[in-house]
Tab-separated table of C-alpha atoms in Angstrom:
chain	number	residue	atom	x	y	z
A	255	MET	CA	-11.687	-15.315	6.930
A	256	THR	CA	-12.950	-15.934	7.335
A	257	ALA	CA	-14.618	-15.803	9.898
A	258	VAL	CA	-14.076	-15.041	8.653
A	259	GLU	CA	-13.705	-15.724	9.131
A	260	ALA	CA	-14.362	-12.160	11.879
A	261	THR	CA	-16.452	-8.273	15.669
A	262	GLU	CA	-19.909	-5.427	20.057
A	263	TYR	CA	-22.395	-3.506	18.192
A	264	ASP	CA	-24.650	-0.630	19.366
A	265	ARG	CA	-28.059	-0.754	20.672
A	266	ALA	CA	-29.453	-3.602	18.852
A	267	GLY	CA	-32.634	-4.993	19.234
A	268	GLU	CA	-22.996	-9.059	13.482
A	269	ALA	CA	-19.541	-9.736	14.337
A	270	ALA	CA	-17.832	-11.142	12.967
A	271	THR	CA	-17.068	-9.539	14.078
A	272	PRO	CA	-16.623	-6.510	15.544
A	273	ALA	CA	-15.704	-2.204	18.559
A	274	ALA	CA	-15.517	1.467	18.839
A	275	GLU	CA	-17.990	4.308	19.249
A	276	PRO	CA	-21.399	4.140	20.902
A	277	GLN	CA	-23.636	2.691	18.612
A	278	GLN	CA	-20.733	-4.381	14.420
A	279	ALA	CA	-17.500	-7.108	13.942
A	280	SER	CA	-17.730	-8.732	13.652
A	281	GLY	CA	-23.807	-7.352	15.579
A	282	ALA	CA	-26.947	-5.482	15.077
A	283	THR	CA	-30.733	-5.448	15.305
A	284	PRO	CA	-33.525	-3.959	13.324
A	285	ALA	CA	-32.023	-1.520	10.850
A	286	ALA	CA	-34.112	1.362	12.114
A	287	GLU	CA	-32.689	1.245	15.626
A	288	PRO	CA	-29.343	2.741	16.640
A	289	GLN	CA	-26.505	0.262	17.016
A	290	GLN	CA	-23.774	-0.102	19.610
A	291	ALA	CA	-20.045	-0.494	19.252
A	292	PRO	CA	-18.288	-3.683	20.249
A	293	GLY	CA	-18.415	-3.674	24.005
A	294	ALA	CA	-20.961	-0.888	24.334
A	295	THR	CA	-23.707	-1.421	26.900
A	296	PRO	CA	-27.176	-2.275	25.512
A	297	PRO	CA	-30.297	-0.941	27.242
A	298	GLN	CA	-30.504	-4.084	29.385
A	299	THR	CA	-26.979	-5.341	29.803
A	300	PRO	CA	-26.780	-9.130	29.577
A	301	PRO	CA	-24.660	-10.819	32.249
A	302	LEU	CA	-21.061	-11.543	31.337
A	303	ILE	CA	-21.723	-15.284	31.236
A	304	ALA	CA	-24.405	-14.729	28.585
A	305	LYS	CA	-22.034	-12.565	26.546
A	306	ALA	CA	-19.276	-15.176	26.739
A	307	ALA	CA	-21.755	-17.902	25.771
A	308	ALA	CA	-22.856	-15.855	22.753
A	309	GLU	CA	-19.230	-15.469	21.675
A	310	LEU	CA	-18.558	-19.186	22.112
A	311	VAL	CA	-21.653	-20.356	20.240
A	312	GLY	CA	-21.345	-17.697	17.557
A	313	THR	CA	-17.691	-18.458	16.841
A	314	ALA	CA	-18.403	-22.209	16.833
A	315	ALA	CA	-21.201	-21.709	14.321
A	316	LEU	CA	-19.006	-19.475	12.148
A	317	VAL	CA	-16.204	-22.045	11.981
A	318	ALA	CA	-18.705	-24.841	11.355
A	319	VAL	CA	-20.004	-22.844	8.384
A	320	VAL	CA	-16.507	-22.209	7.025
A	321	VAL	CA	-15.206	-25.757	7.465
A	322	GLY	CA	-18.459	-27.542	6.659
A	323	SER	CA	-19.065	-25.623	3.434
A	324	GLY	CA	-15.468	-26.316	2.419
A	325	ILE	CA	-15.936	-30.050	2.917
A	326	GLN	CA	-19.247	-29.980	1.052
A	327	ALA	CA	-17.752	-28.026	-1.840
A	328	THR	CA	-14.820	-30.393	-2.331
A	329	GLY	CA	-17.255	-33.314	-2.409
A	330	LEU	CA	-19.368	-31.681	-5.125
A	331	THR	CA	-16.720	-30.402	-7.543
A	332	LYS	CA	-13.025	-30.677	-8.313
A	333	ASP	CA	-12.920	-27.115	-9.625
A	334	VAL	CA	-11.016	-25.089	-7.017
A	335	GLY	CA	-12.654	-21.869	-8.161
A	336	LEU	CA	-16.124	-23.285	-7.603
A	337	GLN	CA	-15.013	-24.685	-4.254
A	338	LEU	CA	-13.899	-21.235	-3.123
A	339	LEU	CA	-17.087	-19.656	-4.470
A	340	ALA	CA	-19.245	-22.082	-2.499
A	341	ASN	CA	-17.131	-21.623	0.629
A	342	SER	CA	-17.188	-17.823	0.466
A	343	THR	CA	-20.907	-17.637	-0.313
A	344	ALA	CA	-21.827	-19.821	2.654
A	345	THR	CA	-19.579	-17.750	4.896
A	346	VAL	CA	-21.166	-14.457	3.804
A	347	PHE	CA	-24.693	-15.618	4.588
A	348	GLY	CA	-23.709	-17.441	7.760
A	349	LEU	CA	-21.708	-14.543	9.190
A	350	GLY	CA	-24.438	-12.003	8.451
A	351	VAL	CA	-27.060	-14.087	10.239
A	352	LEU	CA	-24.791	-14.718	13.251
A	353	ILE	CA	-23.982	-11.014	13.664
A	354	LEU	CA	-27.666	-10.157	13.500
A	355	LEU	CA	-28.523	-12.842	16.058
A	356	PHE	CA	-25.782	-12.388	18.635
A	357	GLY	CA	-24.977	-8.691	18.203
A	358	PRO	CA	-27.538	-7.539	20.787
A	359	VAL	CA	-25.988	-9.845	23.400
A	360	SER	CA	-22.218	-9.639	23.033
A	361	GLY	CA	-21.601	-7.419	20.037
A	362	ALA	CA	-20.887	-10.508	17.924
A	363	HIS	CA	-17.124	-10.096	17.828
A	364	PHE	CA	-16.302	-13.786	17.197
A	365	ASN	CA	-12.758	-12.506	16.795
A	366	PRO	CA	-10.004	-11.804	19.359
A	367	ALA	CA	-8.517	-9.127	17.105
A	368	VAL	CA	-11.805	-7.201	17.188
A	369	THR	CA	-12.153	-7.727	20.938
A	370	LEU	CA	-8.630	-6.457	21.583
A	371	ALA	CA	-9.270	-3.470	19.329
A	372	GLY	CA	-12.406	-2.724	21.336
A	373	TRP	CA	-10.483	-2.969	24.604
A	374	PHE	CA	-7.799	-0.627	23.287
A	375	THR	CA	-10.436	1.851	22.131
A	376	ALA	CA	-12.110	1.786	25.549
A	377	ARG	CA	-8.779	2.528	27.241
A	378	ARG	CA	-8.525	5.674	25.133
A	379	GLY	CA	-11.954	6.894	26.181
A	380	GLY	CA	-14.122	5.415	23.429
A	381	ALA	CA	-16.778	2.743	23.599
A	382	GLY	CA	-15.437	-0.784	23.805
A	383	VAL	CA	-14.989	-3.736	26.092
A	384	THR	CA	-13.530	-3.832	29.565
A	385	LEU	CA	-10.513	-5.947	30.435
A	386	ARG	CA	-12.829	-8.327	32.294
A	387	GLU	CA	-15.029	-8.742	29.235
A	388	ALA	CA	-12.044	-9.253	26.943
A	389	ALA	CA	-10.682	-11.894	29.325
A	390	ALA	CA	-13.992	-13.760	29.046
A	391	TYR	CA	-14.540	-13.255	25.315
A	392	ILE	CA	-11.197	-14.409	23.947
A	393	PRO	CA	-11.060	-17.887	25.576
A	394	ALA	CA	-14.715	-18.384	24.616
A	395	GLN	CA	-13.947	-17.481	21.002
A	396	ILE	CA	-10.991	-19.873	20.822
A	397	ALA	CA	-12.912	-22.732	22.448
A	398	GLY	CA	-15.844	-22.086	20.135
A	399	ALA	CA	-13.626	-22.132	17.042
A	400	VAL	CA	-12.151	-25.514	17.972
A	401	ALA	CA	-15.605	-26.900	18.757
A	402	GLY	CA	-16.940	-25.632	15.433
A	403	ALA	CA	-14.178	-27.359	13.465
A	404	VAL	CA	-14.752	-30.635	15.322
A	405	LEU	CA	-18.517	-30.352	14.741
A	406	ALA	CA	-18.085	-29.795	11.013
A	407	ASP	CA	-15.782	-32.817	10.747
A	408	ALA	CA	-18.293	-34.913	12.666
A	409	MET	CA	-21.169	-33.901	10.380
A	410	PHE	CA	-19.252	-35.036	7.295
A	411	GLY	CA	-17.756	-38.215	8.738
A	412	GLU	CA	-14.217	-36.848	8.875
A	413	PRO	CA	-11.823	-37.614	11.744
A	414	LEU	CA	-12.933	-35.398	14.610
A	415	VAL	CA	-9.426	-34.013	15.078
A	416	LYS	CA	-6.789	-34.280	12.374
A	417	TRP	CA	-4.097	-31.620	12.152
A	418	SER	CA	-4.202	-29.782	8.872
A	419	THR	CA	-1.375	-30.255	6.387
A	420	HIS	CA	-2.164	-27.058	4.430
A	421	ASP	CA	0.951	-24.941	4.849
A	422	ARG	CA	0.188	-21.228	4.564
A	423	SER	CA	3.444	-19.705	5.781
A	424	ALA	CA	4.540	-17.914	2.589
A	425	GLY	CA	5.257	-14.219	2.949
A	426	HIS	CA	2.616	-13.061	0.474
A	427	LEU	CA	-0.046	-14.960	2.436
A	428	LEU	CA	1.026	-13.235	5.652
A	429	LEU	CA	0.765	-9.867	3.903
A	430	GLY	CA	-2.736	-10.868	2.845
A	431	GLU	CA	-3.661	-11.375	6.505
A	432	VAL	CA	-2.401	-7.907	7.425
A	433	VAL	CA	-4.528	-6.367	4.678
A	434	ALA	CA	-7.616	-8.464	5.457
A	435	THR	CA	-7.563	-7.724	9.199
A	436	ALA	CA	-6.752	-4.039	8.778
A	437	GLY	CA	-9.693	-3.683	6.416
A	438	LEU	CA	-12.029	-5.483	8.798
A	439	VAL	CA	-11.098	-3.288	11.768
A	440	LEU	CA	-11.280	-0.145	9.642
A	441	LEU	CA	-14.750	-1.137	8.470
A	442	ILE	CA	-16.165	-1.937	11.918
A	443	PHE	CA	-14.761	1.092	13.701
A	444	GLY	CA	-15.379	3.343	10.730
A	445	LEU	CA	-19.057	2.375	10.776
A	446	ALA	CA	-19.108	3.155	14.491
A	447	ARG	CA	-17.501	6.566	14.000
A	448	THR	CA	-20.036	7.470	11.286
A	449	ASP	CA	-23.036	6.191	13.247
A	450	ARG	CA	-23.869	3.519	10.662
A	451	LEU	CA	-23.387	0.344	12.646
A	452	ARG	CA	-26.933	-0.683	11.796
A	453	PHE	CA	-25.444	-1.795	8.483
A	454	ALA	CA	-22.823	-3.983	10.155
A	455	PRO	CA	-24.349	-7.433	9.479
A	456	VAL	CA	-24.446	-6.767	5.739
A	457	ALA	CA	-21.267	-4.701	5.560
A	458	VAL	CA	-19.021	-7.016	7.577
A	459	ALA	CA	-20.302	-10.173	5.873
A	460	SER	CA	-19.897	-8.559	2.449
A	461	TYR	CA	-16.354	-7.441	3.235
A	462	ILE	CA	-15.328	-10.937	4.346
A	463	GLY	CA	-16.883	-12.423	1.211
A	464	ALA	CA	-14.948	-10.000	-0.970
A	465	ALA	CA	-11.733	-10.536	0.977
A	466	TYR	CA	-11.929	-14.274	0.263
A	467	TRP	CA	-11.180	-13.303	-3.304
A	468	PHE	CA	-9.005	-10.189	-3.206
A	469	THR	CA	-6.520	-11.350	-0.534
A	470	SER	CA	-3.907	-14.020	-1.151
A	471	SER	CA	-4.688	-15.749	2.153
A	472	THR	CA	-8.476	-15.946	1.530
A	473	SER	CA	-8.934	-13.668	4.546
A	474	PHE	CA	-8.836	-15.582	7.804
A	475	ALA	CA	-8.558	-12.192	9.604
A	476	ASN	CA	-9.357	-13.864	12.925
A	477	PRO	CA	-6.965	-15.491	15.438
A	478	ALA	CA	-9.645	-17.763	16.941
A	479	VAL	CA	-10.794	-19.027	13.548
A	480	THR	CA	-7.164	-19.603	12.603
A	481	VAL	CA	-6.662	-21.822	15.654
A	482	GLY	CA	-9.884	-23.736	14.988
A	483	ARG	CA	-9.030	-24.405	11.359
A	484	ALA	CA	-5.765	-26.073	12.378
A	485	PHE	CA	-7.845	-28.942	13.801
A	486	THR	CA	-9.237	-30.063	10.430
A	487	ASP	CA	-7.287	-31.453	7.489
A	488	THR	CA	-9.865	-30.344	4.941
A	489	PHE	CA	-10.313	-27.578	2.367
A	490	ALA	CA	-10.407	-24.804	4.989
A	491	GLY	CA	-7.579	-26.106	7.167
A	492	VAL	CA	-4.305	-24.424	8.067
A	493	ALA	CA	-1.177	-26.264	9.209
A	494	PRO	CA	-0.346	-25.773	12.908
A	495	SER	CA	3.062	-24.404	11.900
A	496	SER	CA	1.319	-21.562	10.057
A	497	VAL	CA	-0.962	-20.578	12.949
A	498	ALA	CA	1.454	-18.395	14.923
A	499	PRO	CA	2.634	-16.357	11.887
A	500	PHE	CA	-0.964	-15.856	10.782
A	501	ILE	CA	-2.042	-14.652	14.227
A	502	GLY	CA	0.950	-12.335	14.472
A	503	MET	CA	0.085	-10.696	11.149
A	504	GLN	CA	-3.603	-10.444	12.109
A	505	LEU	CA	-2.658	-8.505	15.232
A	506	VAL	CA	-0.435	-6.243	13.143
A	507	GLY	CA	-3.356	-5.741	10.779
A	508	ALA	CA	-5.657	-4.827	13.678
A	509	ALA	CA	-3.170	-2.164	14.802
A	510	VAL	CA	-2.939	-0.810	11.258
A	511	GLY	CA	-6.726	-0.728	11.049
A	512	LEU	CA	-7.034	1.280	14.269
A	513	ALA	CA	-4.382	3.705	13.053
A	514	LEU	CA	-6.331	4.205	9.830
A	515	VAL	CA	-9.540	4.822	11.771
A	516	SER	CA	-7.819	7.507	13.815
A	517	ALA	CA	-6.220	9.098	10.754
A	518	ILE	CA	-9.394	9.141	8.681
A	519	PHE	CA	-12.110	9.782	11.248
A	520	GLY	CA	-10.144	11.461	14.025
A	521	PRO	CA	-9.515	10.104	17.537
A	522	GLY	CA	-12.736	9.263	19.328
A	523	ARG	CA	-15.006	11.512	17.291
A	524	THR	CA	-17.976	10.755	15.079
A	525	VAL	CA	-18.292	12.306	11.665
A	526	GLN	CA	-21.053	14.554	12.985
A	527	GLU	CA	-18.538	16.045	15.419
A	528	GLN	CA	-15.929	16.789	12.754
A	529	PRO	CA	-15.462	20.429	11.724
A	530	ARG	CA	-17.458	21.240	8.598
A	531	PRO	CA	-15.696	23.020	5.737
A	532	ALA	CA	-16.867	26.567	5.081
A	533	SER	CA	-19.334	26.763	2.206
């Protein structure tokens, strides 16, 4: 990700992000309580402005973690492997905490791909976000991502805004983004379909940490985070020319992830509702 980088969770008391059946992305509460899918309505529904604020602050904090830990790592060692290890470890812990904190408010999407997947799911009769909520979430996520990158640069004495020069437009990197985003959406919505969204903070953060290493792109998997990381010419940056291709492949990955959810778990049904094989 990252972020990451990425999705609303069930009745919670994380995400990153991230959107399907009644209940994380990219959020959750105490493990013993049932969780809610991205966009699902908690017992006391927070106002839309509070949800949008949670998405803005949560995405800003996520990007600050990703960019800030990258800057810190490059200042501590020249070993690229250790730099990536430090960056991914900080992201795992940061994302898990943010999902746990903001999940009960907005579902902790922090990711337009997760939000759009939730909106699509809601249109097909599942739990998700309304068009009005999606229209509030996505600008908040993008603004938060930019603010988080600027904040991280400020904390480390870097230029507040300096376009990244890290070109990431190679085809194998774009394929990595399809895989990373598809896996993220499959995980979030699969947890929702199997009534296990209470594990979302740990599961989503763990997946993103693993995807740092097993995908060629280091798993941005998040359009908002991708935009934010273009504003910093540091370890975690991405050249502006690579932003559009990355986002395009992330959206393709989200569609693939939803298709896999439907194929594996069935359209709009939880595992408990699936026919049981005869014994």
